[in-house]
CSV table of C-alpha atoms in Angstrom, one decimal:
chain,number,residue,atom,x,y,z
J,80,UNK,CA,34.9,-29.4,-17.0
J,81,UNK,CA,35.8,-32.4,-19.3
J,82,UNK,CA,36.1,-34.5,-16.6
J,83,UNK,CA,32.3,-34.0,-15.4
J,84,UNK,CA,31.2,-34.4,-19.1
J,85,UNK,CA,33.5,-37.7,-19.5
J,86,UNK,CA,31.9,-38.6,-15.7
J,87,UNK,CA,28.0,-38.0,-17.2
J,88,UNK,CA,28.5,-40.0,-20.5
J,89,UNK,CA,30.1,-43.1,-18.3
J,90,UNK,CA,27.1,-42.7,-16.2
J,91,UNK,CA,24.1,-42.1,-18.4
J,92,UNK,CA,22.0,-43.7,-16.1
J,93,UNK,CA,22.4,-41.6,-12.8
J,94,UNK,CA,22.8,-38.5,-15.3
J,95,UNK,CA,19.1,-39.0,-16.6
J,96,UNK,CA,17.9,-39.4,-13.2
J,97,UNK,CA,19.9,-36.2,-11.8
J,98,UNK,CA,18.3,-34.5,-15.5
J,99,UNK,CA,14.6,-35.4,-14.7
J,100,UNK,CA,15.0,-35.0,-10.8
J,101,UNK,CA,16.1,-31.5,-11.1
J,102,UNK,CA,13.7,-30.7,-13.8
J,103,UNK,CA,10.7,-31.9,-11.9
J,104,UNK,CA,12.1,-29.5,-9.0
J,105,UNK,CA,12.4,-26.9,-11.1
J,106,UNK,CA,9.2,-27.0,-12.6
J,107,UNK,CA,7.8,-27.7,-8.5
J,108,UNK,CA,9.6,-24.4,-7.7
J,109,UNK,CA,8.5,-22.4,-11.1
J,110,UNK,CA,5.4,-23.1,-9.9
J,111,UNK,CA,5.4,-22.0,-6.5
J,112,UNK,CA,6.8,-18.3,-7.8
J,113,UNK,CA,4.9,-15.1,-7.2
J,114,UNK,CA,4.4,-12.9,-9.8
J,115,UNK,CA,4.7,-9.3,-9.0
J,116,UNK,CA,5.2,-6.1,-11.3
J,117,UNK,CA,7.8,-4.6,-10.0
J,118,UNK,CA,10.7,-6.6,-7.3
J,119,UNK,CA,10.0,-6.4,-3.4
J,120,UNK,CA,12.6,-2.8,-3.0
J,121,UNK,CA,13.1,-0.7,0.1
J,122,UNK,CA,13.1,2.2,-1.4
J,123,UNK,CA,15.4,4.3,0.8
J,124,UNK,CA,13.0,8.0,1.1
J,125,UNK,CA,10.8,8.7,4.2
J,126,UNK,CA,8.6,12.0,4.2
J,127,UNK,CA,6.7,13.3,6.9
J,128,UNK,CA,3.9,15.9,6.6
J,129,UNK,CA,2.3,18.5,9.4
J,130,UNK,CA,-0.5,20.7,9.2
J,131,UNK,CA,-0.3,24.2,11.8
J,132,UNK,CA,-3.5,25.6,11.4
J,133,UNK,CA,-3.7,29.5,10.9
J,134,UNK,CA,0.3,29.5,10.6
J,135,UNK,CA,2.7,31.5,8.3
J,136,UNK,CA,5.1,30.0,6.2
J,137,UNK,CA,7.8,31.6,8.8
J,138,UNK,CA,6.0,30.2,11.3
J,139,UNK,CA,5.5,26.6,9.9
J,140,UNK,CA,9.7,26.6,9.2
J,141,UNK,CA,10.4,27.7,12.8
J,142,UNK,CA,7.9,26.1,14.7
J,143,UNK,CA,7.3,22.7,12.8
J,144,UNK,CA,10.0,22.1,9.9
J,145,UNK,CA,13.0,23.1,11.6
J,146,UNK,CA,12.2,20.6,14.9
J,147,UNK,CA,11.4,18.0,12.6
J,148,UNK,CA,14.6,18.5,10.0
J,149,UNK,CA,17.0,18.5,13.8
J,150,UNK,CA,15.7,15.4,14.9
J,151,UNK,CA,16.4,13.7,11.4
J,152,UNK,CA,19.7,15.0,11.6
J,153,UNK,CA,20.5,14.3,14.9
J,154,UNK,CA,19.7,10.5,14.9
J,155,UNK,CA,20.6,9.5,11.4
J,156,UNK,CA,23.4,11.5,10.7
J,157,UNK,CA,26.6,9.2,9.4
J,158,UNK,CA,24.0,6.4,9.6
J,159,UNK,CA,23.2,6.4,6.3
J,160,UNK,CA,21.1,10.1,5.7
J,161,UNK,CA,21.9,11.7,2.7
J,162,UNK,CA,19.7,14.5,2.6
J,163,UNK,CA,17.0,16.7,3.7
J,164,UNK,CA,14.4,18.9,1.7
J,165,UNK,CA,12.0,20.7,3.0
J,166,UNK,CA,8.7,22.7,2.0
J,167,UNK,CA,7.1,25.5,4.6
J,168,UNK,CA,3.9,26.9,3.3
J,169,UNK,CA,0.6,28.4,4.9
J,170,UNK,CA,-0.3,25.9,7.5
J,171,UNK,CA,1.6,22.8,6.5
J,172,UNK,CA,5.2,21.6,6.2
J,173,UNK,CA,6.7,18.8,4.6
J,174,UNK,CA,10.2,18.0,5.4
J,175,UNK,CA,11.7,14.9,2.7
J,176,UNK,CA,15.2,13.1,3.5
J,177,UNK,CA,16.9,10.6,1.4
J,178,UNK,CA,19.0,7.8,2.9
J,179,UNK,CA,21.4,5.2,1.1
J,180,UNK,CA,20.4,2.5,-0.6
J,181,UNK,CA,20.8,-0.4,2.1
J,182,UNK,CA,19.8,1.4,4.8
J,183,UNK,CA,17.2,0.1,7.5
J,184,UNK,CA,14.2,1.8,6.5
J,185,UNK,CA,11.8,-0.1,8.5
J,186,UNK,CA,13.9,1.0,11.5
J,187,UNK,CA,13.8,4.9,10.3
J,188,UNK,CA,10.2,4.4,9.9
J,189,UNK,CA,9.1,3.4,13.3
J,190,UNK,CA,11.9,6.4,15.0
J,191,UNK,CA,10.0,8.7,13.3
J,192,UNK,CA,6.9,7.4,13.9
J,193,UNK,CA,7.4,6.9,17.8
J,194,UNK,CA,9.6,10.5,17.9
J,195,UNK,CA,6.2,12.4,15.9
J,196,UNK,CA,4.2,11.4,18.4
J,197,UNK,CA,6.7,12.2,21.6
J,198,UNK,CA,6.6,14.9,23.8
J,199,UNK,CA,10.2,15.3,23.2
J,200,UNK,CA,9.7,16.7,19.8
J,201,UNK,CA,8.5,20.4,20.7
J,202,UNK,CA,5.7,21.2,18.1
J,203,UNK,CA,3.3,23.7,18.8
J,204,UNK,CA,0.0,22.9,20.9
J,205,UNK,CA,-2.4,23.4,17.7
J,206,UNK,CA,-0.3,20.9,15.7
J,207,UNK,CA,-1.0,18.5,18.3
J,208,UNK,CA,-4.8,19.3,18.7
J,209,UNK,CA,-5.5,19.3,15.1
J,210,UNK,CA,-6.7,15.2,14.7
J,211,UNK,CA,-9.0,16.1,17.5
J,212,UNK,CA,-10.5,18.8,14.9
J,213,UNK,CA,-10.2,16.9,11.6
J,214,UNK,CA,-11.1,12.7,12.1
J,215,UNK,CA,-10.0,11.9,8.8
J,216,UNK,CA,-6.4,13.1,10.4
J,217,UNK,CA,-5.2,10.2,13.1
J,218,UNK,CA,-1.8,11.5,13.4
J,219,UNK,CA,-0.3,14.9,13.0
J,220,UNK,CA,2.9,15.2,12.0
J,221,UNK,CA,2.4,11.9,9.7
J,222,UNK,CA,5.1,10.0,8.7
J,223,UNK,CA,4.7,8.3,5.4
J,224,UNK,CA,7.3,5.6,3.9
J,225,UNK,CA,7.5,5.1,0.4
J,226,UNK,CA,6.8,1.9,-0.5
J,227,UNK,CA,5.8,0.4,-4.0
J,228,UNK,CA,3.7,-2.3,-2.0
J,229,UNK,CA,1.5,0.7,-0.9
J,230,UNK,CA,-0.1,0.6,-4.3
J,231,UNK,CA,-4.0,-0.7,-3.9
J,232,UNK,CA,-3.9,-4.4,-5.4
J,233,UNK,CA,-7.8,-3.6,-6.8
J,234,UNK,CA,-10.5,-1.3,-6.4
J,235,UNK,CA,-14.4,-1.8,-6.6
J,236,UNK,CA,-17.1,1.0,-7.0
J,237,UNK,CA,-20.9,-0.1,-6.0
J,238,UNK,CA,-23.3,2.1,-7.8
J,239,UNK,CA,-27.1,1.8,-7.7
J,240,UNK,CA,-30.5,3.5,-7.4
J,241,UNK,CA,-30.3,4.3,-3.6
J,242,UNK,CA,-27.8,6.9,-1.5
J,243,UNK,CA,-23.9,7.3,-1.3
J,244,UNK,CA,-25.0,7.5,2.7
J,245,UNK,CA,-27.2,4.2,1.8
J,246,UNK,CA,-24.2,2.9,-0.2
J,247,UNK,CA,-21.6,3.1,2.3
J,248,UNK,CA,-24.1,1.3,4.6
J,249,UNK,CA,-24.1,-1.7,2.7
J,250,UNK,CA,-20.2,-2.0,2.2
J,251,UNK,CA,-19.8,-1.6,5.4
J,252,UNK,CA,-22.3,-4.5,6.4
J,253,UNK,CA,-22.0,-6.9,3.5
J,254,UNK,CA,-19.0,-6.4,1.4
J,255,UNK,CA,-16.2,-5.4,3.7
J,256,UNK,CA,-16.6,-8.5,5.9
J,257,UNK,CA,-16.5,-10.5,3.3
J,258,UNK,CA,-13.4,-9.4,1.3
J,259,UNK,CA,-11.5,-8.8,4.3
J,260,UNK,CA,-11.9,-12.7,5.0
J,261,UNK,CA,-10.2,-13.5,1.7
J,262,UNK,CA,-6.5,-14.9,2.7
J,263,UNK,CA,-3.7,-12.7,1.8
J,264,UNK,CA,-5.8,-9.2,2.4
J,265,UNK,CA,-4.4,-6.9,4.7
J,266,UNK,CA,-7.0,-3.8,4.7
J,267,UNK,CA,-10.6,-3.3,2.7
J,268,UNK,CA,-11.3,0.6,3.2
J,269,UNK,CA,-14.1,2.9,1.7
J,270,UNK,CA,-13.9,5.8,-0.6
J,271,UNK,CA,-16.2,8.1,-0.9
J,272,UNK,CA,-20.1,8.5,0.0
J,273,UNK,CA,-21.2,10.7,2.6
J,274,UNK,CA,-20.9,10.1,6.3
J,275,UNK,CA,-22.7,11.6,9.3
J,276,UNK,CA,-21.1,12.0,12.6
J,277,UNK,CA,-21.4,14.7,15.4
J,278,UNK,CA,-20.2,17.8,14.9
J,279,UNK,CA,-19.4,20.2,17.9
J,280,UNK,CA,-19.0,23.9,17.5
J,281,UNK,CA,-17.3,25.7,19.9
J,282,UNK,CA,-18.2,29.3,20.4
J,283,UNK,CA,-14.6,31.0,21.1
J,284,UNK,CA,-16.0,33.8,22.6
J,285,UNK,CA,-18.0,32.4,25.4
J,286,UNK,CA,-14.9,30.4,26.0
J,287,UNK,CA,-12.9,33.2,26.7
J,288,UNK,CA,-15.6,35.2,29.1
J,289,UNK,CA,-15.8,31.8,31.0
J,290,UNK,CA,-12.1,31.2,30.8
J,291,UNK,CA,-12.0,27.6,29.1
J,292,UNK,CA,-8.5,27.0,27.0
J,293,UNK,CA,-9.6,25.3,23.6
J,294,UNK,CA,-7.2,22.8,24.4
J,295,UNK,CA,-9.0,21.4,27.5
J,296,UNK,CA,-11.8,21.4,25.4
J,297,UNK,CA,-10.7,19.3,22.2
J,298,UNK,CA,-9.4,16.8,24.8
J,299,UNK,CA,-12.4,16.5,26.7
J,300,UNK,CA,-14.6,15.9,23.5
J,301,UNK,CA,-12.1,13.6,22.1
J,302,UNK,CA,-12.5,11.5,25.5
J,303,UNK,CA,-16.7,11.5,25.0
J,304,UNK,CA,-18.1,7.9,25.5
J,305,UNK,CA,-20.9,6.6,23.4
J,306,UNK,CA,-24.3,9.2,24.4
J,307,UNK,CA,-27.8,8.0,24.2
J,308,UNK,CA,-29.0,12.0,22.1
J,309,UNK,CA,-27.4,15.3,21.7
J,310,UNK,CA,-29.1,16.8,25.3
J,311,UNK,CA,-27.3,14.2,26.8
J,312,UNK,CA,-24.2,15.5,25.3
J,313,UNK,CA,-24.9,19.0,25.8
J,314,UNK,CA,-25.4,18.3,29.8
J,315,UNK,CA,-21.4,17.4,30.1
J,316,UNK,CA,-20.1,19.3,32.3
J,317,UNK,CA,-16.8,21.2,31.4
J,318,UNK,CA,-16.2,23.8,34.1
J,319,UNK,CA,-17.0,25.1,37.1
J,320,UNK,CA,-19.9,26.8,38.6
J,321,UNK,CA,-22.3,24.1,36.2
J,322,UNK,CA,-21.2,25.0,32.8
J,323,UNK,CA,-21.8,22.5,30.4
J,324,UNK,CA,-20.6,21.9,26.7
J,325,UNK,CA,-24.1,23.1,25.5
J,326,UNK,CA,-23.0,26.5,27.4
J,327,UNK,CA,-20.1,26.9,24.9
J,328,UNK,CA,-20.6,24.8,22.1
J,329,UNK,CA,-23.3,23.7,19.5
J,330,UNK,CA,-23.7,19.9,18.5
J,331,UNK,CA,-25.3,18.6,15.8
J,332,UNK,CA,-25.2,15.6,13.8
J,333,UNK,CA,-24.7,16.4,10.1
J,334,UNK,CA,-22.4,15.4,7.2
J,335,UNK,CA,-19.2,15.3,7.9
J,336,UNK,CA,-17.3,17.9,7.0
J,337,UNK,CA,-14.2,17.1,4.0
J,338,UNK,CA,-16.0,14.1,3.0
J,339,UNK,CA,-15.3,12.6,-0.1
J,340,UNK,CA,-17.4,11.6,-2.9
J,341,UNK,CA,-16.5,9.1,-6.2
J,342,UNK,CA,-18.6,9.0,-9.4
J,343,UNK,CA,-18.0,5.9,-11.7
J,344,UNK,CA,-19.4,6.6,-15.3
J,345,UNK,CA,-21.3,9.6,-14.6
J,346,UNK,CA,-23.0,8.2,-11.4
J,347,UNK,CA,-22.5,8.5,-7.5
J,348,UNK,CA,-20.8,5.8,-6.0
J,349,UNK,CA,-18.4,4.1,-3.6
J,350,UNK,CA,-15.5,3.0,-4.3
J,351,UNK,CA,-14.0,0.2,-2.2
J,352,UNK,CA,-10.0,-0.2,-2.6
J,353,UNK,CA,-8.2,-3.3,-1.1
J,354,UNK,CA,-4.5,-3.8,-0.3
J,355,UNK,CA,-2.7,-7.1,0.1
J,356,UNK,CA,-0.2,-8.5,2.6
J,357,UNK,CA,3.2,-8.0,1.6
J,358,UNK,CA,4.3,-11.1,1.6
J,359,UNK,CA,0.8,-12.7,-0.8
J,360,UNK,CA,1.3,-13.5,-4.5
J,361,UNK,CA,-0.6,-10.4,-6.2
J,362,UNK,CA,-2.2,-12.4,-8.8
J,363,UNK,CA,-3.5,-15.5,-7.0
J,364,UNK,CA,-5.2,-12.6,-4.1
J,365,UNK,CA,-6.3,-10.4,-6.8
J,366,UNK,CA,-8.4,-14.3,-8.6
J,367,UNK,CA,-9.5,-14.7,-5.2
J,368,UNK,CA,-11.4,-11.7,-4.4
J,369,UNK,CA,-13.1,-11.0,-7.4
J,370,UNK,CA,-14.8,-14.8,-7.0
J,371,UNK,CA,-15.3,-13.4,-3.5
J,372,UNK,CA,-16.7,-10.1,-5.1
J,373,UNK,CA,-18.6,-11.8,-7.7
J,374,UNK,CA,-20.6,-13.9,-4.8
J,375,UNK,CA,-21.1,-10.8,-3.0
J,376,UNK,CA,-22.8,-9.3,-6.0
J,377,UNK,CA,-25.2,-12.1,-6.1
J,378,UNK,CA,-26.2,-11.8,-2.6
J,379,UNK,CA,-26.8,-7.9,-3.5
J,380,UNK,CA,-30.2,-6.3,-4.8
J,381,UNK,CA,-30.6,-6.3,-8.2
J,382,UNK,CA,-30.6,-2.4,-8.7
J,383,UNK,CA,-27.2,-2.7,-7.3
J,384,UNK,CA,-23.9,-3.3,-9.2
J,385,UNK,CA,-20.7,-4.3,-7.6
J,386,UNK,CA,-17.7,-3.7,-10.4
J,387,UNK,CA,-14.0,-3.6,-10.8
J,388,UNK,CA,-12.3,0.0,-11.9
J,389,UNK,CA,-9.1,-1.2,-11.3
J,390,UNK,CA,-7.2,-4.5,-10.7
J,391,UNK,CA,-3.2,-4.6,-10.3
J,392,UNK,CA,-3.0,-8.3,-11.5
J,393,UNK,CA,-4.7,-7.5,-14.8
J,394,UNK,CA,-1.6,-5.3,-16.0
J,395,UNK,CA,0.7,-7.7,-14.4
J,396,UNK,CA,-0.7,-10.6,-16.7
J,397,UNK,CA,-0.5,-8.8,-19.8
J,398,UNK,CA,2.8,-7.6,-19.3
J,399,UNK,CA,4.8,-10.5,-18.3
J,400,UNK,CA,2.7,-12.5,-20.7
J,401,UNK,CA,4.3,-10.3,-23.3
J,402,UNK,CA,7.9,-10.5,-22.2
J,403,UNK,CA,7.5,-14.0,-22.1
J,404,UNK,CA,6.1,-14.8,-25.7
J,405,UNK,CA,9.0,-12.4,-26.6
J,406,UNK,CA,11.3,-14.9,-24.7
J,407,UNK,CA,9.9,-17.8,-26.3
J,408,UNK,CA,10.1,-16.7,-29.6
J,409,UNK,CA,14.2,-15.4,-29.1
J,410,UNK,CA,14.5,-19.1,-28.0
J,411,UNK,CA,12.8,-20.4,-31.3
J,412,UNK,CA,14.6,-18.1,-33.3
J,413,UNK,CA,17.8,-19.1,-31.3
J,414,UNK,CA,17.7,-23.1,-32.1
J,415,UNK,CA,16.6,-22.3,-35.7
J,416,UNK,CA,20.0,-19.9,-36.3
J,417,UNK,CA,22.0,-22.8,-34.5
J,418,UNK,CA,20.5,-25.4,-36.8
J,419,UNK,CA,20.8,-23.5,-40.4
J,420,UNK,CA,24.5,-22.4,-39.0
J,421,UNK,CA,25.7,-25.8,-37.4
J,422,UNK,CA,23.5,-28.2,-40.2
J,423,UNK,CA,23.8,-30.4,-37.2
J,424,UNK,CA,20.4,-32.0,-35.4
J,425,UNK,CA,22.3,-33.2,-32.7
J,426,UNK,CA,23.8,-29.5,-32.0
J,427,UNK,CA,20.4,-28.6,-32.3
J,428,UNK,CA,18.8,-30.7,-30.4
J,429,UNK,CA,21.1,-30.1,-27.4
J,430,UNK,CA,19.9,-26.7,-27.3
J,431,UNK,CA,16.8,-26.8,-27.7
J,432,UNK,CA,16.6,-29.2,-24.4
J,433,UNK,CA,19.6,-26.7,-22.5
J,434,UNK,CA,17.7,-23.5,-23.2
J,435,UNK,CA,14.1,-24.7,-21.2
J,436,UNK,CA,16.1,-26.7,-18.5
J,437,UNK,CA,18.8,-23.6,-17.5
J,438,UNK,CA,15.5,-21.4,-17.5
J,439,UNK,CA,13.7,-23.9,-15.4
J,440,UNK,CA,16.8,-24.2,-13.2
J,441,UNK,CA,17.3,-20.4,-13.1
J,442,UNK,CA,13.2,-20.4,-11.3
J,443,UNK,CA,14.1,-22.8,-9.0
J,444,UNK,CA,16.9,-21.0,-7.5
J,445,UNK,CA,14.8,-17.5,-7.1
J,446,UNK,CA,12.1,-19.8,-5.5
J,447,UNK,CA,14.9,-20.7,-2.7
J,448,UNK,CA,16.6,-17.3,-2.9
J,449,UNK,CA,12.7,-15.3,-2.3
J,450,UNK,CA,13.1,-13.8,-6.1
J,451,UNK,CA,9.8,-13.3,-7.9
J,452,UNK,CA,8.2,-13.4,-11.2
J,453,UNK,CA,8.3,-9.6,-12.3
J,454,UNK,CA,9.2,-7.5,-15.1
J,455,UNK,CA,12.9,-7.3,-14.2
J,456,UNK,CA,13.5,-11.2,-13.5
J,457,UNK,CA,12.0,-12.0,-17.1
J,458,UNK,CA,13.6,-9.4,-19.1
J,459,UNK,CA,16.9,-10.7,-17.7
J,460,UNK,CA,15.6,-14.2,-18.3
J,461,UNK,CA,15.3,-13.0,-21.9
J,462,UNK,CA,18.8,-11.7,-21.8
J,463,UNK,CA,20.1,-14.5,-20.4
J,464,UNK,CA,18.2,-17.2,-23.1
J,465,UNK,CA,20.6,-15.2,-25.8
J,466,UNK,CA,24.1,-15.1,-23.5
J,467,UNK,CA,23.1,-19.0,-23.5
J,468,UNK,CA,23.8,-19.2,-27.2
């Protein structure tokens, strides 16, 4: 270690350079850091969730959990499971397992997800039909991975003096497209306001005089291309002898049924929740679409207002701005100890330059190494400012 320090003082030259090249770099990478809350983890849980309509809780453990909990075992045992809990109650099962920390999630994730939907897991005919009952249910089982980048990165509501139907209308035609186009935006979804769709009845007991099997039936409707009216609809044919869905069924176009309706401040509304890509920098997205938003808004009727209930980066900001004016004022307080103990300005001096420059170094190896900006990287950055000393 002497000899590098003899080696800089010969060379005072080449070590300025090496000084300011490295700092420029470090700055370059500081800047190039994302700033999340919390660090990019894999956390190591996986839960999946079925609904068996009219079913016991006996029957939801042997028809639906138990499957489910063998399958688990059978492929991820010694690979890294650690355990399984489940839950059987009237009509739905959820079945919970914990693996190691380290362990390929993404891999467990798309087993179960591919296995759920297999005929090789033997679940009961109803579970299968029940997304063909319920639209707002794509997949039954669902599997659904636990991920802290799951969280929405911000949420709008658009209130006004017209309809949630009339609401959800306009989103869908002028506010979607146009957040969805911001880069780094993986989904823009809807919440809330009422939607109308077709809704078919069946009538089980002209099913069973004419012997048509429910199951047939959900298929056959799920399989319906676009019709021009409901008599068109009706005239399907969906048996022998000229029986047609209008024979067993009654269609209507209504509400649809479960839908879900948001009030901001007292008043109907629709809220509009966005999530980011995984790999975008939270704050720089979340700037981006709420200039996006605030354009949209302009374009909008007056009577209409487009606002933000909730934006990720916000909290993000305000905390890390926090831990770092803590930081910064440890680092003060640091120098200013060293100087009243040492009575030295060059002792002082040295630190004051070594403290910002380690710091700035310590940024540009997370840039390289994929490390962001969050609350854990700054509070050991804070640490680390005082372990310095």
């Amino acid at each position: 270690m002497w000899y590098l320090t003899k080696l800089a003082l010969k060379s005072r030259v080449v070590t300025i350079f090496l000084a300011v090249l490295i700092a420029a770099a470090s700055i370059w990478g500081t800047l190039q850091l994302k700033m999340e809350m919390i660090p990019d983890i894999q956390l190591p849980y996986v839960l999946v969730y079925a609904v068996y309509p009219d079913a016991t809780p006996d029957e939801v453990e042997a028809e639906v959990t138990v499957p489910i909990e063998r399958v688990i075992w059978d492929e991820w045992e010694g690979k890294g499971l650690k355990h399984i809990n489940s839950t059987s109650a009237d009509q739905i099962s959820v079945v919970f397992a914990e693996f190691d920390f380290g362990t390929d999630m993404e891999a467990v994730n798309a087993f179960l997800e591919t296995t759920m939907g297999s005929a090789e897991l033997d679940l009961p005919q109803e579970v299968r039909d029940f997304p063909l009952m319920n639209p707002r249910v794509k997949e039954n089982p669902q599997v659904l991975a636990l991920d802290p980048s799951m969280m929405p990165l911000i949420a709008f509501s658009l209130a006004g003096d017209v309809t949630t139907e009339q609401l959800g209308v306009i989103v869908q035609e002028q506010v979607l497209p146009e957040l969805q186009a911001v880069e780094g935006i993986a989904q823009a979804q809807i919440e809330g306001g009422e939607k109308e769709q077709l809704l078919v009845t069946l009538d089980p007991g002209q099913m069973n005089e004419l012997g048509l099997p429910m199951s047939e039936l959900l298929g056959l409707i799920s399989t319906i291309p676009e019709y021009g009216s409901i008599g068109e609809l009706e005239s399907i044919p969906v048996g022998d002898d000229g029986v047609t869905l209008g024979d067993v069924a009654e269609t209507v176009v209504g509400p649809a049924p479960g839908t879900m309706l948001s009030r901001v401040d007292g008043d109907n509304a629709v809220i509009i929740v966005v999530m980011k890509d995984k790999a975008a920098n939270t704050v720089d997205v979340a700037n981006a679409v709420r200039e996006r938003a605030e354009t949209v808004e302009l374009a909008l009727e007056d009577t209409l207002e487009l606002s933000v209930v909730f934006d990720q980066s916000e909290f993000i900001e305000e905390s890390i701005g926090q831990l770092r004016n803590m930081a910064l004022i440890g680092a003060a307080l640091a120098i200013v100890i060293v100087f009243l103990f040492l009575a030295a300005f060059r002792a002082s001096l040295v630190t004051a330059l070594s403290i910002p420059f380690s710091i700035v170094i310590g940024f540009l190896v997370m840039y390289f190494s994929g490390i962001t900006i969050n609350l854990l990287t700054l509070s050991a950055m804070a640490i680390a400012v005082g372990r310095l000393i």
